[in-house]
Short mmCIF file of C-alpha atoms in Angstrom, two decimals:
data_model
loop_
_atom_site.label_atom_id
_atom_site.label_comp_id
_atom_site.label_asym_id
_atom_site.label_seq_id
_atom_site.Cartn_x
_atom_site.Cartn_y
_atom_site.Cartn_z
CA UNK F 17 93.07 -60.26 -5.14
CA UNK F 18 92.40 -57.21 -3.90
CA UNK F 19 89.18 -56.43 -1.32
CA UNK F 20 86.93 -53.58 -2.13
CA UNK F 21 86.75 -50.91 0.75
CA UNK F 22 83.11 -50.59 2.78
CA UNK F 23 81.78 -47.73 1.39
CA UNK F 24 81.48 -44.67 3.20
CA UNK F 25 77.89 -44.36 4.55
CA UNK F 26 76.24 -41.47 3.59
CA UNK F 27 74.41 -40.62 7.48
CA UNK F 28 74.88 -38.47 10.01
CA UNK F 29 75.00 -40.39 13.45
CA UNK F 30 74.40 -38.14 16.79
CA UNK F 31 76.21 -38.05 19.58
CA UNK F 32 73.88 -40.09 21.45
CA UNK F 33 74.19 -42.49 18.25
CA UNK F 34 77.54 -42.66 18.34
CA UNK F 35 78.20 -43.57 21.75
CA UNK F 36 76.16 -46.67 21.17
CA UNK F 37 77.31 -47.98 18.17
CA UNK F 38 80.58 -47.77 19.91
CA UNK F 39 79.64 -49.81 22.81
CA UNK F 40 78.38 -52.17 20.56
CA UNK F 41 82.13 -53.18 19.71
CA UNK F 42 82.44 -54.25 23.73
CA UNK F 43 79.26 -55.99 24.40
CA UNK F 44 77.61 -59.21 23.82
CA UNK F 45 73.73 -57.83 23.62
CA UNK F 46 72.70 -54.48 22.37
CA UNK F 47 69.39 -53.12 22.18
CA UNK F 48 68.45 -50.11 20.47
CA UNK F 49 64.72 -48.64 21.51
CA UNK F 50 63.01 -45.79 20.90
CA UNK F 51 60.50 -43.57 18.75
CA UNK F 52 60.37 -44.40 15.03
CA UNK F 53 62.59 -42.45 12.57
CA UNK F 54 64.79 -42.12 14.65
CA UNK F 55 67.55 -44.25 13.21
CA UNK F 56 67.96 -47.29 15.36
CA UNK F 57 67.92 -49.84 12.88
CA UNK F 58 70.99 -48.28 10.82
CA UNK F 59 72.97 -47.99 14.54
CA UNK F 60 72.41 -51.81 14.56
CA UNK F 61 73.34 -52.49 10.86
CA UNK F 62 76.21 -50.32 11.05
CA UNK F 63 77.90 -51.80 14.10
CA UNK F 64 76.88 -55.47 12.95
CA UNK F 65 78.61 -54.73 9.26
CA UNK F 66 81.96 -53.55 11.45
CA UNK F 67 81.75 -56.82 13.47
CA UNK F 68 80.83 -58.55 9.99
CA UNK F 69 84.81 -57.83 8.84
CA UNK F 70 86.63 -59.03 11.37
CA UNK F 71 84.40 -61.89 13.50
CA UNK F 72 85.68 -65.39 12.94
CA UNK F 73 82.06 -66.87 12.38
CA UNK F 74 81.08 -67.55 8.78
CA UNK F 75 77.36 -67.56 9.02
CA UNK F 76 75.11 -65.42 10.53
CA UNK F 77 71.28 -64.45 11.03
CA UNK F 78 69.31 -61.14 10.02
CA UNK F 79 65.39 -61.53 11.29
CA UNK F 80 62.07 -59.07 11.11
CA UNK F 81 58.64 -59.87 11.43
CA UNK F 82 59.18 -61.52 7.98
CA UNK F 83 61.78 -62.43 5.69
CA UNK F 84 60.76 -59.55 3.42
CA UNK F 85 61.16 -57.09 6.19
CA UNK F 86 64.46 -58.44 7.54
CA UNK F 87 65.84 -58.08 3.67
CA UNK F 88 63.81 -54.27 3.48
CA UNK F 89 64.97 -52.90 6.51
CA UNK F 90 68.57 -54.47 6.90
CA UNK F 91 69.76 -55.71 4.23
CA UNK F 92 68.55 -52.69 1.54
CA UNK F 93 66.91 -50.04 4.49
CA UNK F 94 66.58 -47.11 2.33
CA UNK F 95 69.80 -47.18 0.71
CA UNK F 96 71.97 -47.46 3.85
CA UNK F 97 71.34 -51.15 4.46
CA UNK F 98 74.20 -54.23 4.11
CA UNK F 99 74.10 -54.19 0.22
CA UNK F 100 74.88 -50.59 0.56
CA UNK F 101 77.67 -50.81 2.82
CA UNK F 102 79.22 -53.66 1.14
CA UNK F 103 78.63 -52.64 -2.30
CA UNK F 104 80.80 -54.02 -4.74
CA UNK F 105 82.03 -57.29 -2.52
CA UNK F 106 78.72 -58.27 -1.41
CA UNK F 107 75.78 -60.45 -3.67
CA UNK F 108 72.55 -61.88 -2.79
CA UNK F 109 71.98 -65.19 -2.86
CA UNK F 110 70.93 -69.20 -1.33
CA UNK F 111 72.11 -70.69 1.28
CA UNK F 112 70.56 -73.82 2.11
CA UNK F 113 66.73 -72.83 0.75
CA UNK F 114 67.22 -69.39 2.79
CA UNK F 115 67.80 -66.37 1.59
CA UNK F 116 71.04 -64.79 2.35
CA UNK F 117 73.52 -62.17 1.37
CA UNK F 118 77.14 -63.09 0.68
CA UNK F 119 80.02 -60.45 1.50
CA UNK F 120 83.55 -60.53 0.72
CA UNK F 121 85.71 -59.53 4.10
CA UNK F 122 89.01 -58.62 4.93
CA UNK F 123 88.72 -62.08 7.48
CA UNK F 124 86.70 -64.29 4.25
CA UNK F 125 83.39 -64.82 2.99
CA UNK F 126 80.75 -63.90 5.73
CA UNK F 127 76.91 -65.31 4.92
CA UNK F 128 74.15 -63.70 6.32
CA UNK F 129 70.96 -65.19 6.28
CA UNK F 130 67.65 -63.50 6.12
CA UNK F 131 64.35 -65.13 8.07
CA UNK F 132 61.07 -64.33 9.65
CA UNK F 133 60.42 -64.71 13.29
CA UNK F 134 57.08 -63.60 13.91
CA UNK F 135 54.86 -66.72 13.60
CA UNK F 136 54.99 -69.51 16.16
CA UNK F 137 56.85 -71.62 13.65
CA UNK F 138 59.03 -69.29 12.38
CA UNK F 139 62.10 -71.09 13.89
CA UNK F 140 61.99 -73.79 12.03
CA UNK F 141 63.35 -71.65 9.33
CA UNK F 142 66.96 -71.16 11.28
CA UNK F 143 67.73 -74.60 12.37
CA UNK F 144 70.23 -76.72 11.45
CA UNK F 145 72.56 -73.90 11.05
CA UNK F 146 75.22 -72.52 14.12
CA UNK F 147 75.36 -68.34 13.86
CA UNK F 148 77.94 -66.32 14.97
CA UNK F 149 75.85 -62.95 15.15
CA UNK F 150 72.38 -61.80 15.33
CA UNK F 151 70.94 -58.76 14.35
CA UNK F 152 66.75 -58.19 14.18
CA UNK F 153 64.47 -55.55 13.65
CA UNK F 154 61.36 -55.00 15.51
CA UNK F 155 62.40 -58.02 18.26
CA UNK F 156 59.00 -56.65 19.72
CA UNK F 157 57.34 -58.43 17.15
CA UNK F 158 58.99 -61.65 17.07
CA UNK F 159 57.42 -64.68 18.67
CA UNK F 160 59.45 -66.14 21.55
CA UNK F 161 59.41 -69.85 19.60
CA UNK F 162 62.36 -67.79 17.32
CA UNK F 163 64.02 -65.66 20.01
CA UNK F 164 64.70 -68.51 21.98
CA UNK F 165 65.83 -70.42 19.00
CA UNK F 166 68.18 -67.77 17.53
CA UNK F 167 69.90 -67.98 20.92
CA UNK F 168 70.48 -71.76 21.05
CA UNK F 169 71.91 -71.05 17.67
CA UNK F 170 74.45 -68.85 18.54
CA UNK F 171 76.16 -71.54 21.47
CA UNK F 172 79.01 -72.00 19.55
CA UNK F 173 79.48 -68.78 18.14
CA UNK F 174 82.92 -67.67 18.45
CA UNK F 175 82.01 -64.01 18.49
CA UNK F 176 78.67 -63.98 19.67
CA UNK F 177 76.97 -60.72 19.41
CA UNK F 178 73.08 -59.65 19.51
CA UNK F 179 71.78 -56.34 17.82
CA UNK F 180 68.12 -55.38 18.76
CA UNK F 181 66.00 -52.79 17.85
CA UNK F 182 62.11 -52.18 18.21
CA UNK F 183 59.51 -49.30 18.95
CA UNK F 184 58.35 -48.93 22.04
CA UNK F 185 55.70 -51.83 23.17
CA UNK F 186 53.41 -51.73 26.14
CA UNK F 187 55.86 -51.60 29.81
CA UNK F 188 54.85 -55.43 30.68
CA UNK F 189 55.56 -56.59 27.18
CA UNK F 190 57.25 -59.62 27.35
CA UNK F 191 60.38 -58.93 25.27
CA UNK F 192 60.95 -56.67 28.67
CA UNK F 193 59.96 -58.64 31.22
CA UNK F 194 61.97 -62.04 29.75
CA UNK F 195 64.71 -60.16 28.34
CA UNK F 196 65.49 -56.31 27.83
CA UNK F 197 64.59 -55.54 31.58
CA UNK F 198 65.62 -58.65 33.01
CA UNK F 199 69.32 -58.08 31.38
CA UNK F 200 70.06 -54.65 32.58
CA UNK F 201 68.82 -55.46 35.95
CA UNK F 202 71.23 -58.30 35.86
CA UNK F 203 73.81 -55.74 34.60
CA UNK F 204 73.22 -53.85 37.08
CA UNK F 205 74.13 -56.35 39.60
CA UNK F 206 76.87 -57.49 37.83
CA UNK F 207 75.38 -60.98 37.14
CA UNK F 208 75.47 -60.80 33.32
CA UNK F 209 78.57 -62.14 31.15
CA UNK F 210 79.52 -60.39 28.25
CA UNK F 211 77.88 -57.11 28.78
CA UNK F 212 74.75 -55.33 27.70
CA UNK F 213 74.17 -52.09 25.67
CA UNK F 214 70.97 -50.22 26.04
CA UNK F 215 70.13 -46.90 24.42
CA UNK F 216 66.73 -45.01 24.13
CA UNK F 217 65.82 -42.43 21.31
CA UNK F 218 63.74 -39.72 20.49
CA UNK F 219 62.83 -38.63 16.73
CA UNK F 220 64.88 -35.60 17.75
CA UNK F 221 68.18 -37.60 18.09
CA UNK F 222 67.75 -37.85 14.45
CA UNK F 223 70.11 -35.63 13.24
CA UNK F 224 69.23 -36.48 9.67
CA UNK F 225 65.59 -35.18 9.79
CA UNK F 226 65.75 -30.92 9.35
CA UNK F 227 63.73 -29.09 11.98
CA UNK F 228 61.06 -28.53 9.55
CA UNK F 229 60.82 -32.08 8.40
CA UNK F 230 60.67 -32.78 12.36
CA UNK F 231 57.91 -30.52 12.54
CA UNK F 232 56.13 -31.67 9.52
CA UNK F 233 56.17 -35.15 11.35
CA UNK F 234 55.01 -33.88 14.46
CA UNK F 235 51.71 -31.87 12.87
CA UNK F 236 50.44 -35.40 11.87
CA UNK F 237 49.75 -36.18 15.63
CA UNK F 238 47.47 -35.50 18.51
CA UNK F 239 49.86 -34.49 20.66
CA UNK F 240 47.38 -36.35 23.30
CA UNK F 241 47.39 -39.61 21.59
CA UNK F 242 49.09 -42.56 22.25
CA UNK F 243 50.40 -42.84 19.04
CA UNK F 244 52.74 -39.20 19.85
CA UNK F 245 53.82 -40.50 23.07
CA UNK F 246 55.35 -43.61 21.35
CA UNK F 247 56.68 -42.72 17.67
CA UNK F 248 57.46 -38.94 18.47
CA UNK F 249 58.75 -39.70 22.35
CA UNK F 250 59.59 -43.28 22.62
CA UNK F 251 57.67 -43.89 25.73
CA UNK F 252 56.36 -47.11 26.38
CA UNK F 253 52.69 -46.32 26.76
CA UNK F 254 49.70 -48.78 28.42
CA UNK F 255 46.81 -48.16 25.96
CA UNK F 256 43.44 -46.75 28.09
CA UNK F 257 41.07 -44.07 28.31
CA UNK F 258 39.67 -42.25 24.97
CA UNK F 259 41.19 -43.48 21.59
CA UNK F 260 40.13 -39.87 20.32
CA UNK F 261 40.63 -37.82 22.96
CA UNK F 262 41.28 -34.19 21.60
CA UNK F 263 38.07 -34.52 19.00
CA UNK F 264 35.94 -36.00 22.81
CA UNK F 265 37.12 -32.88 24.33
CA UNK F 266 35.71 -30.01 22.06
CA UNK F 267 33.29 -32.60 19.19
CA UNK F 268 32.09 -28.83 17.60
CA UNK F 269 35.52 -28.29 16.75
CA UNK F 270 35.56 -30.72 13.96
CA UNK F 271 31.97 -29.76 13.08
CA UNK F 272 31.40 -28.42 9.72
CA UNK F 273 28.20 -26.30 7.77
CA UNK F 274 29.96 -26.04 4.44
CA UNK F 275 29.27 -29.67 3.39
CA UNK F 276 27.43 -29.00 0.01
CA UNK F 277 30.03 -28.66 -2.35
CA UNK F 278 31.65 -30.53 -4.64
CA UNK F 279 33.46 -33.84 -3.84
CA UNK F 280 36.02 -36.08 -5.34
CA UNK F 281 34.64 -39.28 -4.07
CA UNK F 282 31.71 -39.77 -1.99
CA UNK F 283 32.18 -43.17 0.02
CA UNK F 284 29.23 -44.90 1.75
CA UNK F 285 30.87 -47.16 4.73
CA UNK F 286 28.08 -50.21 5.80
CA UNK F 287 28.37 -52.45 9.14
CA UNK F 288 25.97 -54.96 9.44
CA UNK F 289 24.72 -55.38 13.19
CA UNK F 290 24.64 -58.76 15.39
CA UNK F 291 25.82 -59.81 18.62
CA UNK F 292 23.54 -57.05 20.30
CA UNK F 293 25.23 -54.79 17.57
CA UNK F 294 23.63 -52.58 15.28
CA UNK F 295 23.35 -51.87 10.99
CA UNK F 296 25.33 -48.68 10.94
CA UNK F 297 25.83 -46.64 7.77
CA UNK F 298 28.43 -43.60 7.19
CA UNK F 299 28.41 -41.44 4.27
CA UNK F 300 31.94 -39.77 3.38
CA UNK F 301 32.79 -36.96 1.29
CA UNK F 302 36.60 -36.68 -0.42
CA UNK F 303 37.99 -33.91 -1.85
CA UNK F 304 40.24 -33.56 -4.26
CA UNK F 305 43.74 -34.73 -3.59
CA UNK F 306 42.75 -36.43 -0.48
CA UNK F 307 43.30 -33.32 1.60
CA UNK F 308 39.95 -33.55 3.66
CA UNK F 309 37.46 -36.04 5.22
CA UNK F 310 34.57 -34.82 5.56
CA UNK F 311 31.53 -37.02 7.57
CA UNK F 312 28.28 -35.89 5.83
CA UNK F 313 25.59 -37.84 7.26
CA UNK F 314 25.06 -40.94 9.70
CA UNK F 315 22.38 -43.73 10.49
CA UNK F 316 22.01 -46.34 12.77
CA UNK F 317 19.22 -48.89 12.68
CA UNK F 318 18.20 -51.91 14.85
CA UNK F 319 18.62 -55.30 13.93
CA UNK F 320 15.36 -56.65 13.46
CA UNK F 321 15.04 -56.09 9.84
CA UNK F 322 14.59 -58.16 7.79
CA UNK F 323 16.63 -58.76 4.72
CA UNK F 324 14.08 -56.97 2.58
CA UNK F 325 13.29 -54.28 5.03
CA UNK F 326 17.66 -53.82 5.29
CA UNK F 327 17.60 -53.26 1.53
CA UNK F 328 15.13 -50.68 1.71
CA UNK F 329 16.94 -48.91 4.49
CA UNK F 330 20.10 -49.36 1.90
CA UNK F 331 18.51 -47.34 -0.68
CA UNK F 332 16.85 -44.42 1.14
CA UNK F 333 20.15 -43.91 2.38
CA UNK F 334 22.06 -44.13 -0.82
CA UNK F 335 19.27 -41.93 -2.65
CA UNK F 336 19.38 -39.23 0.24
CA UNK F 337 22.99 -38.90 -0.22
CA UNK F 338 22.70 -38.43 -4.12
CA UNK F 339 19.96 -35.93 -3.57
CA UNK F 340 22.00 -33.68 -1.13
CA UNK F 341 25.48 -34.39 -2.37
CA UNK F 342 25.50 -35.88 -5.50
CA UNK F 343 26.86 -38.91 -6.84
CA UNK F 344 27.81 -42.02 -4.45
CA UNK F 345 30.97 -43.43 -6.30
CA UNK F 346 31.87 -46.40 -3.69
CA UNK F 347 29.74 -48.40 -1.31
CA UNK F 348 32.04 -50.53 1.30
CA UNK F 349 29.92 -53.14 3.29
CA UNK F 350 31.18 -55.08 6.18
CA UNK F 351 33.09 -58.19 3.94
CA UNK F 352 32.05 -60.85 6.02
CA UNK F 353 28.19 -60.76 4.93
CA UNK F 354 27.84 -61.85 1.49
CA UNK F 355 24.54 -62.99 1.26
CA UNK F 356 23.34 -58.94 2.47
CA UNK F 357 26.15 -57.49 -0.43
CA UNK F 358 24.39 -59.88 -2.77
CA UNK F 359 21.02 -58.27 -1.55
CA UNK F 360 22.56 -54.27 -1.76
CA UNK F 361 23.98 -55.01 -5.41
CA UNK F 362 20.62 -56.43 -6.63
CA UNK F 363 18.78 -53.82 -5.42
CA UNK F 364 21.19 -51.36 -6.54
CA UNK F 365 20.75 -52.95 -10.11
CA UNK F 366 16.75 -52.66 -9.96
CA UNK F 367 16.59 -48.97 -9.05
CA UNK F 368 19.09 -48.19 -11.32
CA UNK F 369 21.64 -46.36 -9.49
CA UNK F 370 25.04 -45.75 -10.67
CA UNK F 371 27.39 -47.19 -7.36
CA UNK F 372 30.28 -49.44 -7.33
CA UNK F 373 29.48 -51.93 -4.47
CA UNK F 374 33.04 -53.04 -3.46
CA UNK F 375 33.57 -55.31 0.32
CA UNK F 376 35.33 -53.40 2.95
CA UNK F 377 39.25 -53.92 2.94
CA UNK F 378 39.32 -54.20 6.98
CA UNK F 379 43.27 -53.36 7.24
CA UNK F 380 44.11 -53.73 10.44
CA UNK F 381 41.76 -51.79 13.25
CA UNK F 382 45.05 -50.48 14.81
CA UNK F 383 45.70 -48.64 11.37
CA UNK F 384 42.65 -47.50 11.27
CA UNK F 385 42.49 -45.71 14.14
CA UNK F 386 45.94 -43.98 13.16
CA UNK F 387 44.43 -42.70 9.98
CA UNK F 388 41.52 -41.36 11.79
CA UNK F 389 43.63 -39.61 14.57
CA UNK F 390 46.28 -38.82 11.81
CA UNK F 391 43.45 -36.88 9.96
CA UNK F 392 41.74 -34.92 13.12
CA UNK F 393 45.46 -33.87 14.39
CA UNK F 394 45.91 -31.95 10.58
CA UNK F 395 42.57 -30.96 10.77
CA UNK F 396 41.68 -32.67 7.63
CA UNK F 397 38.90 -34.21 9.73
CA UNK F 398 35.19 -32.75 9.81
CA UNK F 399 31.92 -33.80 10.43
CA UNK F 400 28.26 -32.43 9.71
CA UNK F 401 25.32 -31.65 12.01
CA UNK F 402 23.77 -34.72 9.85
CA UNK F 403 26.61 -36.95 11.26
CA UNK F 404 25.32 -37.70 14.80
CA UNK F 405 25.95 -40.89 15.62
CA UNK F 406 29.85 -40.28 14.47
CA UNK F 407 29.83 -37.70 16.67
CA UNK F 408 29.01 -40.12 19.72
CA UNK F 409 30.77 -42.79 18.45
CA UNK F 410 33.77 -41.20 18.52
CA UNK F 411 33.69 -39.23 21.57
CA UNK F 412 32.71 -42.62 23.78
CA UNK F 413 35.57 -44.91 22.21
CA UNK F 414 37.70 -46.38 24.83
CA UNK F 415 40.99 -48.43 24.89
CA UNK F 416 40.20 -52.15 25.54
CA UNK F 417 42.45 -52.12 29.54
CA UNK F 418 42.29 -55.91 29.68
CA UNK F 419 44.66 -56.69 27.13
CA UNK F 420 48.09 -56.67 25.64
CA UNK F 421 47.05 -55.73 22.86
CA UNK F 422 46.39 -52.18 21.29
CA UNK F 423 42.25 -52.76 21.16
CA UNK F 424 39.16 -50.89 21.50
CA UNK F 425 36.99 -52.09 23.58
CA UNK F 426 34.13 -53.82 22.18
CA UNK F 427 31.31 -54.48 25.11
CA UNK F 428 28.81 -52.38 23.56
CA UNK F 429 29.30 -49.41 25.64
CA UNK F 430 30.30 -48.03 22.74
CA UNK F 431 29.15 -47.92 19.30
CA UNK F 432 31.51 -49.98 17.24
CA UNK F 433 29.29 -50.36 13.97
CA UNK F 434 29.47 -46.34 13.57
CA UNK F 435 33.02 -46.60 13.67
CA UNK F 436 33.66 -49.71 11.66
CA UNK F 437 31.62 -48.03 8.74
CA UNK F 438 33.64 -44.43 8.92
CA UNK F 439 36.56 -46.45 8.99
CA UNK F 440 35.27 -48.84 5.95
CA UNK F 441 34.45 -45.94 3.71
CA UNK F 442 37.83 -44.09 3.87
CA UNK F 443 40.48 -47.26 4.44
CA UNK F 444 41.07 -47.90 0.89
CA UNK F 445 42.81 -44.68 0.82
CA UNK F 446 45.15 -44.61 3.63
CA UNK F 447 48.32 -44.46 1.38
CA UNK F 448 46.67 -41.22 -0.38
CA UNK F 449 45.46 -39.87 2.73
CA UNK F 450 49.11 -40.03 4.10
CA UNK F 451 51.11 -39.23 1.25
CA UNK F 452 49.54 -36.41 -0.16
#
């Protein structure tokens, strides 16, 4: 029976691109780094799917953070992903309780298996099974527990090849220190079998993304930030100094007098104080189609209130805003205090005011911070005279130098609760704020 021909991939590969995915063919590990967009993981899927038709080895291993982002970003990755390549001799399937793709190839039936490797147990997944190759997408991000296993896997491998790719991760990250360093200093000194194929990329070896899409890209960042020295340059950064740094170097910038007007949403972000901590409360104004954020006013109280005296505070606040602004639609307290929500939404009910009390979505702090930059950098960001305490918040926030980690420090130097209730009442909409 006849084999279906790999279909022609509809992407333009760089020079720089090209030259790696060629190499790939005569080394054992290859490693892919660089700035995001920038089209690493389809180098690594590309050359893997080449090796796929003629390698000896039956079954081999495709890992992410998660199994649902190993399958999203190599086996379907935007339409140029392993089902793509192979369409019409490929299916997805089971193989042995994991979930795998099956492709028809001009050597026989290859089976590639999909898997997480992210959690500390995440390698109990891929036992029991020998691999012939290995391709994974943000290795960065996979626990060493799986790396380590992967690579006992692969002992018997008759064509044993590795395909990396990640973003850049802080420069003593261990996935450089135990591996992606270590191997081309042992290249270098000619002590490592089999070969090793390193390439760095910019967004601008993309030859896929127009110059205006490039720029459009671009706009979204403080060119400052740690954030455009990683996903627009590839640089492996260390995280310190100011988180905000272009709104802590000119704060009136970002200052706005045209605040009464009217407002898509007006969000009312609450942290509740403790630990030597304070009750902070931010009041946000949206306008239509998510194009601006707009900080109208700002309060920070002590701690030693009690609950009564905290749900008086509560509805000043809320009935200051509706006088000035108009209607509150969405109150976000701090999720982890029940028993003060409880106290807010009973309140709420006795004065009779018209607010959705909803608890605070806390994605991830990291994500936060990228909206928040993201926003300032298009100058969608503003702030009133009323907004004090976001001012200083945000001009004193600091990268947390002690760790790994991408964190803010949190020793209170630095007000915290203010920023943990701007970042409550606009979270919910990250996906507008970026897409629209």
């Amino acid at each position: 029976m006849a084999i279906t021909k790999t279909k022609t991939i509809n992407w333009g590969f760089g020079e720089k691109h090209k030259e790696y995915i060629r190499n790939c063919k005569y080394n054992t590990i290859n490693v892919a780094e660089g700035a995001v967009r920038a089209g690493k993981t389809i180098d690594n899927v590309f050359a893997f799917a080449m090796e796929l038709e003629r390698t000896p080895d039956k079954i081999h291993l495709a890992t992410g953070s998660t199994a649902a982002n190993a399958k999203l970003n190599i086996g379907e990755a935007n339409g140029f992903g392993l089902e793509y390549i192979f369409r019409g001799r490929s299916r997805w399937g089971k193989f042995k309780d994991n979930e795998c793709i099956y492709v028809k190839t001009m050597t026989g039936e290859k089976i590639v298996i999909f898997a997480g490797g992210a959690k500390a147990d995440s390698f109990k997944k891929i036992r029991g099974n020998s691999y012939g190759m290995w391709i994974a997408t943000e290795i960065n991000l996979h626990h060493d527990n799986t790396i380590k296993e992967a690579f006992n896997r692969q002992l018997m491998a008759k064509n044993r090849k590795i395909f990396w790719d990640l973003n850049p991760s802080k420069p003593k990250h261990q996935i450089y220190t135990e591996y992606i360093d270590l191997y081309k200093k042992k290249q270098e000194e000619a002590e490592l079998v089999g070969g090793y194929n390193y390439q760095h990329f910019t967004i601008f070896d993309n030859i896929n993304l127009t110059e205006q899409r490039i720029a459009e890209i671009i706009s979204q960042y403080d060119k400052n930030s740690i954030w455009y020295q990683r996903d627009i340059i590839g640089k492996r950064m260390i995280a310190e100094g100011l988180i905000y740094r272009q709104f802590a170097t000119n704060p009136k910038k970002y200052r706005t007098d045209k605040a009464k007007r009217n407002y898509m949403s007006i969000n009312i972000g609450i942290d509740f104080g403790g630990n030597e901590s304070k009750h902070a409360f931010v009041a946000t104004g949206i306008t239509r189609g998510y194009k601006e954020v707009v900080i109208l006013e700002s309060e920070r109280y002590e701690t030693d209130v009690d609950p009564d005296g905290l749900n008086q505070l509560f509805i000043d606040f809320v009935k200051r805003i509706i006088n000035k602004y108009g209607k509150v639609n969405y109150v976000y307290p701090d999720n982890n205090e029940q028993v003060l929500i409880r106290g807010f939404k009973n309140v709420a009910k006795k004065e009779r005011l018209n607010i959705t009390i909803r608890d605070s979505k806390k994605i991830p702090i990291v994500d936060r911070i990228r909206l928040v930059t993201s926003l300032m950098a298009q100058g969608r960001f503003s702030y009133t005279q009323n907004a004090e305490t976001v001012e200083d918040a945000l001009t004193n926030a600091v990268w947390d130098s002690e760790t790994d980690e991408l964190k803010r420090l949190d020793d209170g130097t630095s007000d915290i609760d203010t920023l943990d209730a701007l970042e409550y009442s606009i979270e919910r909409d990250a996906k507008r704020f970026i897409n629209q």
